[in-house]
XYZ file of C-alpha atoms in Angstrom:
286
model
C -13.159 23.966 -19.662
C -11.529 25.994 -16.989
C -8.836 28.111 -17.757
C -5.352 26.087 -17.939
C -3.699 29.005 -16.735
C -5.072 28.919 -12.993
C -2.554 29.050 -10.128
C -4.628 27.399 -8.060
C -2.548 24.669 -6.671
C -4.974 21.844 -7.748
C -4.631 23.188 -10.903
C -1.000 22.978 -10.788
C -0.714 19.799 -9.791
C -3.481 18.817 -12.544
C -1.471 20.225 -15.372
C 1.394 18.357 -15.061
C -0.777 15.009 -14.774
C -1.917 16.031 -18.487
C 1.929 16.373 -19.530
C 2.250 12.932 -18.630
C -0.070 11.601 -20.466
C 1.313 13.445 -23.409
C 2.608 10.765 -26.211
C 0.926 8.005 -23.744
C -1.594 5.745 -25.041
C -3.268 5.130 -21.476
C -7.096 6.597 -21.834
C -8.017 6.599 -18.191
C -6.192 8.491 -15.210
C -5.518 6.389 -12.269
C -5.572 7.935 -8.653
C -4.475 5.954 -5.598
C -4.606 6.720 -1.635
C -4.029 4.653 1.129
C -5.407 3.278 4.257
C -3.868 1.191 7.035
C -6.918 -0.363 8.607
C -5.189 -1.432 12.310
C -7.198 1.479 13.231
C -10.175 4.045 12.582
C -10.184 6.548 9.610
C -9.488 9.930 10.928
C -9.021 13.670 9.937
C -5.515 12.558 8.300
C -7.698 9.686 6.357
C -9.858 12.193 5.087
C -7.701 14.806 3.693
C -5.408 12.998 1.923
C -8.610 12.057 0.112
C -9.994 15.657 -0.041
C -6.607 16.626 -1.484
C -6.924 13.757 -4.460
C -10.278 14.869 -4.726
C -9.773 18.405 -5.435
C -6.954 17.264 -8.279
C -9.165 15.030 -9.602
C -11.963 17.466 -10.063
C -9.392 19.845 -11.826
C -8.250 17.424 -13.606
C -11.715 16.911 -15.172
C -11.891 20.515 -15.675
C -8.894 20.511 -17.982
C -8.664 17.865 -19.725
C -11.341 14.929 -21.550
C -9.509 11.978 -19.975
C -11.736 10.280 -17.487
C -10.850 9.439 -14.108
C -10.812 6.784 -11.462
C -9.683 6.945 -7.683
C -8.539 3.446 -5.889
C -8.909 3.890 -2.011
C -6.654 0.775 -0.839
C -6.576 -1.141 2.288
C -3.500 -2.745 3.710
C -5.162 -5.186 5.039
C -2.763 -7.615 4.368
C -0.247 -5.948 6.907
C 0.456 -8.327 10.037
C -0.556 -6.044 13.241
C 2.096 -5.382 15.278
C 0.575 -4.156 18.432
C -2.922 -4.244 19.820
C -4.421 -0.788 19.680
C -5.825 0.602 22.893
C -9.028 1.469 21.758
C -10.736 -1.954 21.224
C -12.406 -4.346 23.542
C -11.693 -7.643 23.487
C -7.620 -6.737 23.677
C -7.044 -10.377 24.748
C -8.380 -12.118 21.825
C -6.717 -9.609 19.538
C -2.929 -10.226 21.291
C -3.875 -14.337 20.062
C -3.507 -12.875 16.856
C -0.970 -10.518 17.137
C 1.359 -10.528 13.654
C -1.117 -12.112 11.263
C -2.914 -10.027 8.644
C -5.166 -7.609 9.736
C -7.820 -9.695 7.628
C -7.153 -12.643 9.420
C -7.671 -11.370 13.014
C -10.931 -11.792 14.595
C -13.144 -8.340 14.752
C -12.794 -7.527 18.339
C -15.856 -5.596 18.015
C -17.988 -8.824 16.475
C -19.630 -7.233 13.948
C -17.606 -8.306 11.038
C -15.736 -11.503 9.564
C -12.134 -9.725 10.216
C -10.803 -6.607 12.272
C -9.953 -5.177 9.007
C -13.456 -5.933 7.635
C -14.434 -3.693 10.792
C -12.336 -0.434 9.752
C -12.408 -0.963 6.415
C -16.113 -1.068 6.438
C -15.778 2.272 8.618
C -13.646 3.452 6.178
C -16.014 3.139 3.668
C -19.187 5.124 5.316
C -16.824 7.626 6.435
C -16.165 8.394 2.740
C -19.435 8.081 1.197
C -20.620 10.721 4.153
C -18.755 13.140 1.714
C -20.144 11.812 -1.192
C -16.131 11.222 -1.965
C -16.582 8.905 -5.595
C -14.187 5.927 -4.965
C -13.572 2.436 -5.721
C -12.054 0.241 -2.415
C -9.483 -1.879 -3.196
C -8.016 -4.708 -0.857
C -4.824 -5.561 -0.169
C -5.551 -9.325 0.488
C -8.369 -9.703 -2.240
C -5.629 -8.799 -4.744
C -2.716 -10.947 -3.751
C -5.335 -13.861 -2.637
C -7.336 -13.661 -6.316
C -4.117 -13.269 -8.102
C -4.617 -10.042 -9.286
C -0.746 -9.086 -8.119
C 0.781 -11.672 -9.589
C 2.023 -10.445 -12.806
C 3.743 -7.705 -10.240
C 5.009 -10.516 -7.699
C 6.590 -11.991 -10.695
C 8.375 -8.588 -11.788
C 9.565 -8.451 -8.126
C 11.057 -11.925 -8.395
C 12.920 -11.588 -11.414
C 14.120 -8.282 -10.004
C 14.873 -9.810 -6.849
C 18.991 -8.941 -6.993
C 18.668 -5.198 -8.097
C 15.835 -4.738 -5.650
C 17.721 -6.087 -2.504
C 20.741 -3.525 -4.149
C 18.390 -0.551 -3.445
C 17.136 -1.403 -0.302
C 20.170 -2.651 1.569
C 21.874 0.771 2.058
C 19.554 2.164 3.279
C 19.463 -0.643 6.562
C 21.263 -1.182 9.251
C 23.444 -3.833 9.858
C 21.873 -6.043 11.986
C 18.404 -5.874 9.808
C 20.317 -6.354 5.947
C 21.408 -10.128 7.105
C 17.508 -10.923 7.474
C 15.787 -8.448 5.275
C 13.484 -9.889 2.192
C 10.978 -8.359 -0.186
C 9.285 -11.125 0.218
C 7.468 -12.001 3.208
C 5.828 -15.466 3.441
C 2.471 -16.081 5.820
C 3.008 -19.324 8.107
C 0.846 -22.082 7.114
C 0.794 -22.944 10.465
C 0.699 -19.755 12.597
C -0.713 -17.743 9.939
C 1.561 -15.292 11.183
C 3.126 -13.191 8.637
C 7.125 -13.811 8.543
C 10.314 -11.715 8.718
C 12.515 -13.971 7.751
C 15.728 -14.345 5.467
C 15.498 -16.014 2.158
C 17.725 -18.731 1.491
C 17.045 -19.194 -2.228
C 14.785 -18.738 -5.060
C 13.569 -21.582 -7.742
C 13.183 -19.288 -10.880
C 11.412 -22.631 -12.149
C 8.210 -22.976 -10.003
C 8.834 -19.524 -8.668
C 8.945 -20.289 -4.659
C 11.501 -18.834 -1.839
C 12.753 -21.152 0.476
C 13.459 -20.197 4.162
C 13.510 -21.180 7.630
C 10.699 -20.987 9.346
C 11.157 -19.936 13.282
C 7.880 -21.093 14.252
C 7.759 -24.261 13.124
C 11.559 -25.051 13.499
C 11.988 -26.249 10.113
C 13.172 -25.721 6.400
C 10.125 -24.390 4.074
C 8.650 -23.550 0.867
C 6.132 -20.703 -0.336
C 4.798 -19.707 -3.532
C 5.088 -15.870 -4.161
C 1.960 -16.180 -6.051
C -1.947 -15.983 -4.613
C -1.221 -14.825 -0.712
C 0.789 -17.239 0.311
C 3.173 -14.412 0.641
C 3.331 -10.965 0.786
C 5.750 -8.107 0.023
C 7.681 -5.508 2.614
C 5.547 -2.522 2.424
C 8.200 0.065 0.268
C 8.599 -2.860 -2.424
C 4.677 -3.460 -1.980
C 3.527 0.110 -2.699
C 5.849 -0.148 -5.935
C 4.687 -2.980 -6.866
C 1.207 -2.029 -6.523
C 1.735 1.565 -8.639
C 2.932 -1.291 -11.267
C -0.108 -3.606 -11.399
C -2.806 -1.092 -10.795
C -0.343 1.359 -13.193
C -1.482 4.339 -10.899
C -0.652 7.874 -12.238
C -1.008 10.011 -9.028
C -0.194 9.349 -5.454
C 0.099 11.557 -2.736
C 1.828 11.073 0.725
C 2.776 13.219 3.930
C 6.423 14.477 4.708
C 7.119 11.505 6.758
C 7.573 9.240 3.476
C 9.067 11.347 1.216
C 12.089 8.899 0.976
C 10.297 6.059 1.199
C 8.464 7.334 -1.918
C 11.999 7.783 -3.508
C 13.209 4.516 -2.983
C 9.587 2.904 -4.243
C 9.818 4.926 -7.131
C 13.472 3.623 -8.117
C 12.478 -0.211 -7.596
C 8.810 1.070 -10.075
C 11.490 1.877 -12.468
C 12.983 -1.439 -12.006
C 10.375 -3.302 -12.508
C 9.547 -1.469 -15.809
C 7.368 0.627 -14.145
C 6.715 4.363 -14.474
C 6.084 5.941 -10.765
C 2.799 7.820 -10.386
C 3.454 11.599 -10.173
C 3.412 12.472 -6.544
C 2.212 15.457 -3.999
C 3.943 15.891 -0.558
C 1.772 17.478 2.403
C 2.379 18.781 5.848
C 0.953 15.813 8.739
C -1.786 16.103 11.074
C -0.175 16.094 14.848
C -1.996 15.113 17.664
C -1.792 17.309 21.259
C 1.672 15.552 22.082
C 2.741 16.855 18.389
C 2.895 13.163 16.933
C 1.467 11.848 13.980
C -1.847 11.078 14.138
C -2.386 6.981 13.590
């Protein structure tokens, strides 16, 4: 065992993961990063998992709990914009707000554009011999495997929308949902406003701009999908993560996640903030 007493900031960091799990009956320690795969892992990508990595292994070196590492794809996120280093732009602007595992791989290589970079994502890693288990975001929601969360979110649905709501603007609280549902038609993934919720068969019911009419989604099994601060508690929930880190940028975003975790009868994973890789223009790298 390595001496508890190092000031190492892994170390650090590692100790007061093993506090937590003081008086807790979980027997394996959880570690989560994440990937947005509407583009190519880079330098950012990596360290974030370098940084885990290097808790993890003190972790290991302190304590006889063993540990696991989830790297997780959002690759349920509708794209927003075509990225500029693709071919086949055209096709891709067809597709433009549908999941990122829904939209063609410009590159035609792979089923989906996020099969593409996640599939990048994953060499990239093993390079390193980083030891990981991929999750992804639309495998979970479409197997059912965040469905026992989705629930938690619907039955919280009041208190979360109290959290969230101050922190919007005006003009964005009158539409704003935690739940987003995917267009049966379009498959386009939907910002819309939620005009009620049957507690009974669990659905939301909404208008739907595309098709110009009143409809109804399940919140269970994909045919929706959660805003991304209310998705990244709800996912801490379900996959009851321990340790999370996350650059400056979402240090509140982190803050309100954790406070709709708690909601949900969650317990947020302890959490490390780091400085961001900038690019020449001094921008975040994405």
């Amino acid at each position: 065992m390595q001496d508890i007493n190092s000031k190492l900031w892994p170390f650090i960091e590692a100790k007061k993961l093993l506090k937590r799990f003081e008086n807790s009956k979980k027997k394996i320690c959880i570690f989560q990063t994440g990937y947005g795969p509407s583009g190519l892992p880079h330098i950012g990508t990596f360290g974030e998992v370098l940084r885990t990595s290097m808790v993890i292994k003190a972790f290991s070196m302190i304590s006889d709990y063993p540990t696991k590492l989830f790297v997780f794809s959002d690759d349920m996120d509708g794209l927003r914009k075509v990225p500029q280093n693709i071919p086949n732009k055209e096709l891709i602007t067809k597709h433009l707000e549908q999941p990122l595992s829904s939209i063609p791989d410009p590159f035609e290589k792979f089923n989906s554009f996020s099969e593409y970079n996640n599939n990048k994502l994953i060499d990239f890693l093993k390079k390193f011999n980083f030891e990981f288990e991929f999750k992804s975001s639309t495998k979970h929601y479409k197997d059912g495997l965040f469905n026992s969360g989705l629930e938690a979110i619907f039955e919280n649905y009041d208190k979360i929308m109290n959290i969230i709501l101050p922190t919007l603007g005006k003009e964005r609280r009158e539409t704003y949902s935690p739940f987003l549902p995917i267009c049966k038609n379009s498959k386009k993934v939907l910002q819309v406003k939620i005009d009620n919720l049957n507690k009974k068969n669990k659905t939301i019911d909404y208008f739907n701009p595309i098709t110009n009419q009143k409809e109804s989604s399940s919140i269970f099994n994909g045919e929706c999908k959660l805003q991304w601060k209310v998705d990244w508690a709800m996912r801490w929930f379900a996959l009851n993560v321990d340790y999370e880190m996350n650059g400056k940028d979402l240090i509140e975003s982190f803050f309100l996640s954790s406070k709709i975790n708690r909601v949900i009868g969650g317990r947020p994973p302890n959490n490390f903030t780091y400085e961001l890789f900038l690019d020449e223009k001094g921008e975040k790298i994405s």
